XYZ file of C-alpha atoms in Angstrom:
657
model
C 28.860 -33.919 26.169
C 29.620 -32.219 29.503
C 32.029 -29.273 29.571
C 33.262 -26.601 31.991
C 35.669 -23.655 31.999
C 39.082 -24.717 33.307
C 42.743 -23.695 33.190
C 45.501 -26.022 32.032
C 49.120 -24.920 32.416
C 47.846 -21.421 33.328
C 45.930 -21.162 30.057
C 42.154 -20.677 29.970
C 40.118 -23.200 28.073
C 37.248 -25.682 28.124
C 37.471 -29.219 29.536
C 34.823 -31.648 28.307
C 33.877 -35.318 28.611
C 32.536 -37.045 25.514
C 28.993 -38.378 25.520
C 30.134 -41.963 24.882
C 32.541 -41.850 27.827
C 35.633 -42.622 25.756
C 37.730 -39.440 26.026
C 38.205 -36.292 28.101
C 39.506 -33.284 26.149
C 40.730 -29.755 26.852
C 40.816 -26.980 24.266
C 42.543 -23.634 24.742
C 40.413 -20.512 24.405
C 43.239 -18.447 22.885
C 44.881 -21.220 20.886
C 48.205 -20.826 22.733
C 48.353 -24.556 23.509
C 47.383 -27.458 21.278
C 44.232 -29.407 22.203
C 44.653 -32.207 24.735
C 42.770 -35.507 24.417
C 43.019 -38.291 27.020
C 41.434 -41.714 26.657
C 39.449 -42.577 29.787
C 40.643 -46.188 29.569
C 44.229 -44.911 30.045
C 43.475 -42.994 33.269
C 45.263 -44.624 36.181
C 44.223 -42.249 38.970
C 41.861 -39.325 39.488
C 42.274 -36.793 42.302
C 40.472 -33.625 43.315
C 41.045 -30.873 45.862
C 38.948 -31.096 49.060
C 35.973 -28.868 49.744
C 37.989 -26.728 52.162
C 40.557 -25.803 49.509
C 40.480 -22.356 47.928
C 40.856 -23.718 44.399
C 38.666 -26.299 42.725
C 40.875 -28.479 40.566
C 41.311 -32.091 39.463
C 44.425 -34.093 38.617
C 44.319 -36.838 35.983
C 47.154 -39.373 36.115
C 47.604 -41.182 32.791
C 49.395 -44.527 32.892
C 51.883 -45.858 30.368
C 52.106 -46.590 27.416
C 49.584 -43.889 26.553
C 50.928 -40.962 24.462
C 49.615 -38.576 27.152
C 51.459 -40.289 30.016
C 51.908 -38.053 33.064
C 49.948 -35.791 35.405
C 47.444 -33.284 34.029
C 45.924 -30.685 36.393
C 42.810 -28.699 35.474
C 41.665 -25.738 37.609
C 38.041 -24.661 37.219
C 37.568 -20.911 36.827
C 33.826 -20.278 36.535
C 31.669 -18.771 39.279
C 30.314 -22.274 40.036
C 33.763 -23.863 40.011
C 33.007 -26.240 42.872
C 29.894 -27.599 41.159
C 31.790 -27.984 37.878
C 34.497 -29.903 39.700
C 31.948 -32.212 41.309
C 30.102 -32.874 38.039
C 33.228 -33.575 35.986
C 34.722 -35.772 38.730
C 31.595 -37.884 39.216
C 31.215 -38.314 35.463
C 34.844 -39.351 35.034
C 34.598 -41.851 37.895
C 31.501 -43.355 36.367
C 33.158 -43.914 32.987
C 36.420 -45.116 34.565
C 34.581 -47.814 36.509
C 32.625 -48.792 33.407
C 35.871 -49.084 31.443
C 37.465 -51.233 34.149
C 34.494 -53.585 34.286
C 34.469 -53.914 30.518
C 38.173 -54.765 30.429
C 37.822 -57.303 33.269
C 34.829 -58.973 31.648
C 36.640 -59.851 28.418
C 40.231 -61.012 29.109
C 39.882 -64.255 27.156
C 38.987 -62.668 23.781
C 41.985 -60.346 24.101
C 44.271 -63.306 24.729
C 42.756 -65.133 21.778
C 43.358 -62.129 19.541
C 46.982 -61.967 20.664
C 47.362 -65.661 19.931
C 45.878 -65.265 16.464
C 48.175 -62.337 15.718
C 51.206 -64.271 16.881
C 50.226 -67.278 14.783
C 49.860 -65.164 11.656
C 53.522 -64.153 11.836
C 54.752 -67.571 10.796
C 58.005 -67.493 12.781
C 56.326 -67.186 16.137
C 54.482 -70.499 16.134
C 55.672 -71.376 19.620
C 54.523 -68.022 20.958
C 51.117 -68.534 19.369
C 50.830 -71.986 20.901
C 51.835 -70.603 24.294
C 49.256 -67.829 24.030
C 46.585 -70.345 23.062
C 47.523 -72.565 25.999
C 47.302 -69.595 28.334
C 43.887 -68.752 26.909
C 42.614 -72.280 27.529
C 44.057 -72.219 31.040
C 42.423 -68.874 31.737
C 39.090 -70.187 30.474
C 39.331 -73.210 32.742
C 40.322 -71.025 35.651
C 37.368 -68.716 35.022
C 35.071 -71.718 35.074
C 36.498 -72.867 38.391
C 36.390 -69.374 39.908
C 32.788 -68.596 39.028
C 31.945 -67.675 42.601
C 34.683 -65.085 43.105
C 33.576 -61.743 44.522
C 34.709 -59.745 41.489
C 32.790 -61.928 39.038
C 29.658 -61.900 41.168
C 29.753 -58.109 41.483
C 30.160 -57.745 37.707
C 27.328 -60.144 36.822
C 24.355 -57.826 36.325
C 22.137 -60.650 35.068
C 22.653 -62.538 38.324
C 21.868 -59.420 40.334
C 18.653 -58.798 38.412
C 17.650 -62.430 38.867
C 18.162 -62.143 42.626
C 16.153 -58.912 42.758
C 13.303 -60.511 40.815
C 13.277 -63.531 43.123
C 13.180 -61.432 46.315
C 10.488 -58.712 46.376
C 11.702 -57.357 49.727
C 15.251 -56.936 48.438
C 13.947 -55.365 45.229
C 11.893 -52.859 47.213
C 14.889 -52.010 49.370
C 17.133 -51.524 46.337
C 14.635 -49.301 44.505
C 13.963 -47.149 47.562
C 17.666 -46.670 48.313
C 18.362 -45.883 44.648
C 15.603 -43.288 44.644
C 16.890 -41.528 47.777
C 20.633 -41.717 47.067
C 22.676 -38.485 46.900
C 23.009 -36.906 43.486
C 26.797 -37.047 43.731
C 26.691 -40.853 43.871
C 26.386 -42.445 40.463
C 24.198 -45.425 39.708
C 27.221 -47.639 39.122
C 28.832 -46.589 42.407
C 25.627 -47.181 44.304
C 25.157 -50.607 42.724
C 28.707 -51.673 43.579
C 28.308 -50.542 47.183
C 24.885 -52.173 47.521
C 26.028 -55.570 46.259
C 29.428 -55.493 47.978
C 27.621 -56.070 51.287
C 25.520 -58.873 49.785
C 28.098 -60.993 47.996
C 27.026 -64.011 50.038
C 23.487 -63.651 48.699
C 24.768 -63.479 45.123
C 26.931 -66.562 45.670
C 24.027 -68.489 47.163
C 21.727 -67.484 44.296
C 24.352 -68.442 41.712
C 24.708 -71.847 43.342
C 20.944 -72.267 43.366
C 20.700 -71.409 39.673
C 23.485 -73.814 38.736
C 21.743 -76.762 40.355
C 19.494 -78.935 38.220
C 16.947 -81.564 39.101
C 18.364 -85.069 38.937
C 16.692 -88.178 37.655
C 13.975 -89.869 39.683
C 11.706 -92.901 39.587
C 9.062 -91.625 37.214
C 6.554 -94.437 37.817
C 6.281 -93.516 41.494
C 5.400 -89.920 40.574
C 2.694 -90.557 37.988
C -0.611 -90.714 39.845
C -4.172 -90.845 38.585
C -6.861 -88.600 40.071
C -10.638 -88.814 40.016
C -12.501 -86.090 38.113
C -16.307 -86.348 38.206
C -16.078 -90.054 38.962
C -13.611 -90.707 36.121
C -9.948 -91.568 36.642
C -7.784 -89.088 34.769
C -4.063 -89.399 34.108
C -1.812 -86.501 33.158
C 1.447 -87.346 31.382
C 4.008 -84.784 30.279
C 6.506 -85.108 27.466
C 9.425 -85.116 29.913
C 7.862 -87.924 31.947
C 7.362 -90.061 28.848
C 10.976 -89.564 27.749
C 12.242 -90.440 31.223
C 9.986 -93.508 31.329
C 11.395 -94.750 28.017
C 14.941 -94.162 29.236
C 14.449 -95.970 32.547
C 12.398 -98.864 31.141
C 13.351 -99.780 27.556
C 10.646 -102.460 27.504
C 7.986 -99.717 27.617
C 9.540 -98.019 24.609
C 9.656 -101.354 22.799
C 5.974 -102.012 23.541
C 5.113 -98.477 22.462
C 6.908 -98.802 19.119
C 5.287 -102.164 18.357
C 1.693 -101.332 19.344
C 1.079 -97.619 18.845
C 0.501 -97.819 15.100
C -2.347 -100.269 15.760
C -3.530 -98.511 18.946
C -3.963 -94.814 19.537
C -1.542 -93.195 21.936
C -4.255 -92.567 24.519
C -5.452 -96.184 24.381
C -1.899 -97.467 24.754
C -1.194 -95.481 27.927
C -4.593 -96.340 29.374
C -3.981 -100.058 28.846
C -0.395 -99.801 30.102
C -1.291 -98.217 33.456
C -3.900 -100.941 34.039
C -1.693 -103.817 32.892
C 0.361 -106.392 34.724
C 3.479 -105.028 33.046
C 3.153 -101.761 34.919
C 2.754 -103.605 38.233
C 5.872 -105.615 37.498
C 7.896 -102.502 36.691
C 6.714 -100.861 39.921
C 7.667 -103.939 41.953
C 4.148 -104.907 42.969
C 3.086 -108.520 43.313
C 1.081 -109.823 40.342
C -2.094 -111.661 41.334
C -4.482 -113.873 39.414
C -7.348 -111.400 39.672
C -5.393 -108.716 37.814
C -6.727 -107.853 34.377
C -4.804 -109.556 31.595
C -3.880 -107.801 28.367
C -2.712 -110.010 25.475
C -0.832 -107.174 23.803
C 1.202 -106.221 26.884
C 1.397 -109.475 28.849
C 3.849 -110.910 26.351
C 6.460 -108.459 27.638
C 6.292 -109.844 31.181
C 9.043 -112.337 30.427
C 11.410 -109.588 29.390
C 14.309 -109.291 31.849
C 15.672 -105.771 32.104
C 18.499 -106.873 34.375
C 19.970 -109.091 31.646
C 20.300 -106.236 29.163
C 21.594 -103.670 31.628
C 23.906 -105.951 33.599
C 26.910 -105.172 31.431
C 26.272 -101.422 31.575
C 25.904 -101.422 35.343
C 28.869 -103.705 35.987
C 31.757 -101.795 37.490
C 35.169 -102.284 35.941
C 36.815 -102.812 39.311
C 35.076 -103.718 42.568
C 37.028 -103.481 45.851
C 37.130 -106.759 47.702
C 35.636 -105.394 50.897
C 32.311 -104.720 49.088
C 32.447 -107.608 46.615
C 29.730 -109.864 48.056
C 30.133 -112.617 45.465
C 33.876 -112.847 46.063
C 33.397 -112.959 49.822
C 30.769 -115.673 49.459
C 33.150 -117.813 47.426
C 36.005 -117.206 49.808
C 34.082 -117.703 53.044
C 30.648 -119.183 52.492
C 27.955 -118.920 55.126
C 27.185 -122.628 55.331
C 27.113 -122.822 59.092
C 24.997 -121.111 61.714
C 21.522 -119.670 61.240
C 20.143 -119.518 57.745
C 20.075 -115.981 56.280
C 16.791 -114.231 55.649
C 14.986 -115.182 52.447
C 15.601 -111.708 51.040
C 19.350 -112.356 51.171
C 19.258 -115.627 49.253
C 19.043 -115.955 45.463
C 15.454 -116.762 44.589
C 12.874 -116.188 41.939
C 11.374 -112.810 41.176
C 7.983 -113.327 42.795
C 9.192 -113.566 46.410
C 10.459 -109.990 46.846
C 9.881 -108.029 43.630
C 9.923 -104.588 45.232
C 13.467 -105.038 46.564
C 14.839 -105.980 43.175
C 13.021 -103.115 41.470
C 14.329 -100.575 43.956
C 17.879 -101.872 43.677
C 17.749 -101.869 39.891
C 16.298 -98.354 39.804
C 19.000 -97.120 42.178
C 21.651 -98.600 39.908
C 20.155 -96.853 36.893
C 20.005 -93.479 38.621
C 23.552 -93.766 39.957
C 25.060 -95.029 36.712
C 25.609 -91.565 35.242
C 26.689 -89.928 38.504
C 30.477 -89.493 38.648
C 32.153 -90.558 41.902
C 32.955 -87.663 44.195
C 35.708 -89.325 46.223
C 38.028 -90.242 43.362
C 39.491 -88.489 40.371
C 37.767 -89.167 37.067
C 41.122 -89.449 35.316
C 42.906 -91.302 38.142
C 43.984 -94.962 38.091
C 41.418 -97.699 38.618
C 41.302 -99.267 42.059
C 42.259 -98.144 45.531
C 45.007 -95.669 46.155
C 47.756 -96.355 48.668
C 46.233 -94.277 51.458
C 42.824 -95.955 51.222
C 44.451 -99.371 51.085
C 46.373 -98.689 54.292
C 43.229 -97.481 56.037
C 41.310 -100.634 55.104
C 44.011 -103.080 56.146
C 43.323 -104.984 59.350
C 46.773 -104.495 60.778
C 45.920 -105.896 64.192
C 45.193 -109.328 62.689
C 48.541 -109.671 60.957
C 50.756 -112.393 62.431
C 53.953 -110.406 62.011
C 52.460 -107.170 63.280
C 54.214 -105.478 66.186
C 52.420 -105.263 69.490
C 51.453 -101.640 70.014
C 49.799 -102.041 73.395
C 50.901 -99.832 76.279
C 52.539 -101.936 78.988
C 52.009 -100.786 82.580
C 55.001 -101.608 84.760
C 54.605 -101.493 88.564
C 57.787 -101.863 90.599
C 56.301 -102.625 94.035
C 52.720 -103.839 94.007
C 52.694 -104.827 97.673
C 52.506 -101.267 98.955
C 49.260 -100.670 97.062
C 47.465 -103.507 98.876
C 49.087 -103.439 102.335
C 46.741 -103.570 105.307
C 48.648 -100.984 107.281
C 48.429 -98.311 104.603
C 47.693 -94.862 106.033
C 44.710 -92.900 104.762
C 45.585 -89.505 103.333
C 42.851 -86.991 104.137
C 42.369 -83.311 103.530
C 43.390 -80.617 106.003
C 39.826 -79.710 106.979
C 38.867 -83.345 107.507
C 41.913 -83.871 109.674
C 40.941 -80.827 111.775
C 37.404 -82.094 112.390
C 38.646 -85.531 113.384
C 40.509 -83.976 116.325
C 37.327 -82.418 117.787
C 35.249 -84.237 120.356
C 31.422 -84.338 120.171
C 31.192 -82.111 123.251
C 33.244 -79.376 121.588
C 31.097 -79.514 118.439
C 27.846 -79.223 120.443
C 29.231 -76.318 122.459
C 30.069 -74.386 119.283
C 26.567 -74.978 117.882
C 24.899 -73.784 121.098
C 26.899 -70.556 121.034
C 25.690 -69.842 117.484
C 22.053 -70.460 118.440
C 22.319 -68.139 121.458
C 23.379 -65.348 119.100
C 20.121 -65.771 117.146
C 18.099 -65.763 120.384
C 19.663 -62.510 121.533
C 18.865 -60.880 118.171
C 15.185 -61.920 118.107
C 14.410 -61.777 121.815
C 13.043 -65.287 121.653
C 14.257 -68.512 123.130
C 13.123 -71.252 120.774
C 12.713 -70.056 117.177
C 14.805 -68.282 114.562
C 13.002 -65.928 112.128
C 15.143 -65.834 109.016
C 12.714 -63.407 107.288
C 13.282 -60.752 109.915
C 17.042 -61.260 109.782
C 17.212 -60.379 106.064
C 14.393 -57.793 106.447
C 11.641 -59.482 104.408
C 8.112 -58.295 105.152
C 5.506 -60.016 102.979
C 2.721 -57.720 104.210
C 4.418 -54.603 102.920
C 3.396 -53.043 99.590
C 5.749 -51.607 97.023
C 3.137 -48.943 96.175
C 3.271 -47.428 99.653
C 5.439 -44.372 99.892
C 7.238 -43.821 103.162
C 8.112 -40.443 104.588
C 11.802 -41.006 103.979
C 13.543 -43.281 101.461
C 14.866 -46.434 103.011
C 17.974 -48.249 102.008
C 16.985 -51.322 100.001
C 18.209 -54.545 101.477
C 18.962 -57.697 99.566
C 16.049 -60.112 99.749
C 13.348 -57.566 100.575
C 10.135 -57.421 98.582
C 11.000 -54.072 97.028
C 14.387 -55.314 95.851
C 12.834 -58.433 94.366
C 10.183 -56.399 92.541
C 12.809 -54.009 91.207
C 14.939 -56.885 89.955
C 11.953 -58.533 88.256
C 10.888 -55.317 86.526
C 14.438 -54.675 85.357
C 14.734 -58.153 83.839
C 11.341 -57.906 82.112
C 12.178 -54.465 80.732
C 15.456 -55.774 79.320
C 13.683 -58.748 77.727
C 11.037 -56.538 76.106
C 13.691 -54.176 74.803
C 15.658 -57.098 73.401
C 12.581 -58.411 71.600
C 11.903 -54.936 70.253
C 15.321 -54.682 68.595
C 15.523 -58.311 67.559
C 17.102 -58.474 64.098
C 16.982 -62.238 63.702
C 15.915 -63.074 60.151
C 14.017 -66.238 61.028
C 11.924 -64.536 63.716
C 11.199 -61.531 61.502
C 10.010 -63.811 58.706
C 7.830 -65.905 60.994
C 5.931 -62.880 62.400
C 3.539 -61.166 60.022
C 3.364 -57.406 59.589
C -0.052 -57.184 61.245
C 1.128 -59.035 64.353
C 4.257 -56.917 64.637
C 2.241 -53.721 64.197
C -0.139 -54.888 66.915
C 2.772 -55.510 69.276
C 4.138 -52.008 68.662
C 0.673 -50.343 68.789
C 1.074 -48.705 65.384
C -0.732 -49.161 62.093
C 0.584 -51.421 59.339
C 1.062 -48.495 56.943
C 3.229 -46.625 59.439
C 5.218 -49.784 60.191
C 5.870 -50.369 56.470
C 7.046 -46.773 56.019
C 9.263 -47.058 59.074
C 10.748 -50.319 57.793
C 11.605 -48.838 54.405
C 13.073 -45.707 55.999
C 15.145 -47.872 58.319
C 16.435 -50.022 55.446
C 17.477 -47.084 53.278
C 19.135 -45.332 56.222
C 21.145 -48.454 57.007
C 22.270 -48.609 53.369
C 23.439 -44.991 53.499
C 25.258 -45.680 56.770
C 27.089 -48.602 55.163
C 28.022 -46.415 52.224
C 29.138 -43.576 54.516
C 31.523 -45.745 56.527
C 32.900 -47.355 53.360
C 33.740 -43.926 51.930
C 34.854 -42.483 55.280
C 37.393 -45.240 55.911
C 38.570 -45.401 52.298
C 41.231 -42.778 53.058
C 40.669 -41.030 49.730
C 40.738 -37.229 50.202
C 39.132 -36.786 46.797
C 35.872 -38.208 48.149
C 35.419 -35.538 50.841
C 32.551 -33.929 48.940
C 30.898 -37.305 48.612
C 31.020 -37.747 52.389
C 29.449 -34.316 52.846
C 26.605 -35.293 50.517
C 26.106 -38.521 52.451
C 25.860 -36.552 55.695
C 23.152 -34.448 54.069
C 21.382 -37.646 53.048
C 21.545 -38.937 56.625
C 20.064 -35.640 57.819
C 17.222 -36.160 55.364
C 16.788 -39.650 56.785
C 16.354 -38.080 60.219
C 13.652 -35.853 58.759
C 11.921 -38.897 57.270
C 12.052 -40.703 60.613
C 10.605 -37.622 62.320
C 7.814 -37.483 59.739
C 6.914 -41.119 60.423
C 6.955 -40.430 64.176
C 4.651 -37.413 63.716
C 2.226 -39.519 61.706
C 2.261 -42.184 64.418
C 1.593 -39.535 67.067
C -1.303 -38.125 65.045
C -2.725 -41.625 64.726
C -2.400 -42.112 68.496
C -4.175 -38.797 69.175
C -7.011 -39.892 66.902
C -7.294 -43.194 68.760
C -7.320 -41.346 72.097
C -10.168 -39.104 70.952
C -12.144 -42.084 69.712
C -11.605 -43.945 72.990
C -12.665 -40.846 74.965
C -15.923 -40.571 73.020
C -16.624 -44.267 73.522
C -15.953 -43.890 77.253
C -18.351 -40.936 77.503
C -21.093 -42.878 75.732
C -20.512 -45.833 78.033
C -20.736 -43.612 81.135
C -24.045 -42.203 79.912
C -25.531 -45.689 79.531
C -24.212 -47.245 82.739
C -24.416 -46.174 86.349
C -20.860 -47.063 87.210
C -18.575 -44.442 85.788
C -15.285 -45.508 84.284
C -12.271 -43.282 84.488
C -10.564 -42.615 81.171
C -6.777 -42.894 81.110
C -5.176 -41.635 77.871
C -1.810 -43.094 78.919
C -3.254 -46.582 78.513
C -3.187 -46.126 74.727
C 0.352 -46.895 73.665
C 2.169 -46.254 70.417
C 2.702 -42.879 68.847
C 5.936 -40.943 68.712
C 7.348 -42.590 71.809
C 7.032 -46.087 70.313
C 8.675 -45.001 67.047
C 11.578 -43.345 68.866
C 12.046 -46.434 70.988
C 12.250 -48.614 67.874
C 14.712 -46.415 65.983
C 16.826 -45.510 69.011
C 19.820 -47.661 67.893
C 19.564 -46.185 64.390
C 19.534 -42.632 65.735
C 22.604 -43.363 67.829
C 24.360 -44.777 64.760
C 23.580 -41.617 62.770
C 24.823 -39.423 65.627
C 28.043 -41.444 65.758
C 28.567 -40.997 62.010
C 27.906 -37.247 62.184
C 30.213 -36.918 65.184
C 33.061 -38.701 63.420
C 32.553 -36.551 60.328
C 32.526 -33.289 62.303
C 35.644 -34.328 64.203
C 37.522 -35.188 61.004
C 36.318 -31.976 59.352
C 37.511 -29.802 62.236
C 40.896 -31.530 62.223
C 41.226 -30.951 58.470
C 40.274 -27.272 58.792
C 42.784 -26.791 61.612
C 45.494 -28.523 59.589
C 44.800 -26.353 56.537
C 44.854 -23.205 58.687
C 48.204 -24.209 60.151
C 49.629 -24.858 56.692
C 48.344 -21.498 55.422
C 49.848 -19.646 58.398
C 53.176 -21.394 57.926
């Protein structure tokens, strides 16, 4: 039980929350007021004064038809009143959410209890029947709405299953739960964590609901060689499926297994002609004969299953037998032998595959029609399949093009309509065009001081012999097309591409690149990269939670926002710690490279200059990676400080007034 000193109706007392989370009570210290007990399930709203308020109090709004209906305000009076307020509020919110989830999870039993009570009255039989009908409807609706957000968020078993199936998500959840603020309860954190991953829960629920369908079991059973001996592994499920797909195998098993052992029967079956026939393979004379199993070769599975596989109503447009009787193919080229009725030996594999497909599809309900609908085609499908254009009485729906005067389209004296520019050029003579061209060329000659050539490189100031590393005495204005401008453009594009790859959040690319390769690209160790990844993930979770609380508009959660800001500040400290470790690792690598360079210079005549800047990584690499995250944290802190200053100014104005 959690309790704290608090006033109620200006009377000192103790407010407490029961250990089982069922009630919140207040008891007067002097006995002037009777004790107050409120059921947590009856609480409709819970409010608290903000952190900037002088008094620390909470208001409990009890909804009807509770006997304590109304508003109840408790003001904490101890020296740690603000902490008492925070503890009682967080505890009440935790139990309120638990009560709501419990009531939402069991609406059907409540309805059933109401129906049973109504039926016991005797005179209210209709009401009982109505309640029972509503219960059945609600159950059916719950079954249809399995993938609703509320049900997915309340399904803890589904959430645990998803965490167990994804180690990365489990690690992220555990780390964020470990570093969450103390003011945030476990239930609140879980709801916030999964509210941003409802799509993952829905996908996992769909994956769990799917089951493996039937398959051709004979094509799956394969023998393998072990130490020169062929071994065959059969499971119980495969044997049951084999009996269900091929009743002749079950018949042979029942008639021969008492005389033969089970192992001998399966060994003889998988080497028999019967197995080749069931698989659709051609039986040859050199195949080993088995007197006990060859007698089942004459068994026709199609004869026994023809009635089961026969559809009750076959549309005419897919009824091949009806079409053959109505319009036989007796003229023209003869169809392929696989399309003509023939004996089994010509194409056994085709018949086996067709028969197996029929067996597998027999128990599959059609997806395009209602199971309880009428047999046959509906009106809309019938209209779509009708060949309306071939009907004799069908109206002509072609678009008729009517031309009043066709002669003017083919007259020889028709004028050619040209564009304005083309008409202008047609008026110029060749001499005028050549004169204009010569004037333009003379302008180039005057610019270059030459009489025969035009240097386009010099016109746009391109000098291939210049070097971008040379530093002139005075900065020159960069011209478009020069070598320096081209180099600057190339470096800018490459820098943007590298930065884009650095902050690439695409899931497929992140999964395809291993941790070692990514650490090598960033010039950091794998341990530091793993720590940075976990810190980044938890910080993003806290940012999501911060914005959800910040934009909730609930003034009672101001203290919770303040705690989240403190958590984000701790995240900055964790990022700084990772950056310091990366910098220390870089310094160690620099010292090792310097020693190796000194040893190399002692052995060789040619001295190599050591450049510590060539070793990348360290603090700079970490800061470059987390730069977007740091900007997001700064934006959150800025919004919080702005809202806090506005609230303080508003409270000061109200106090002055």
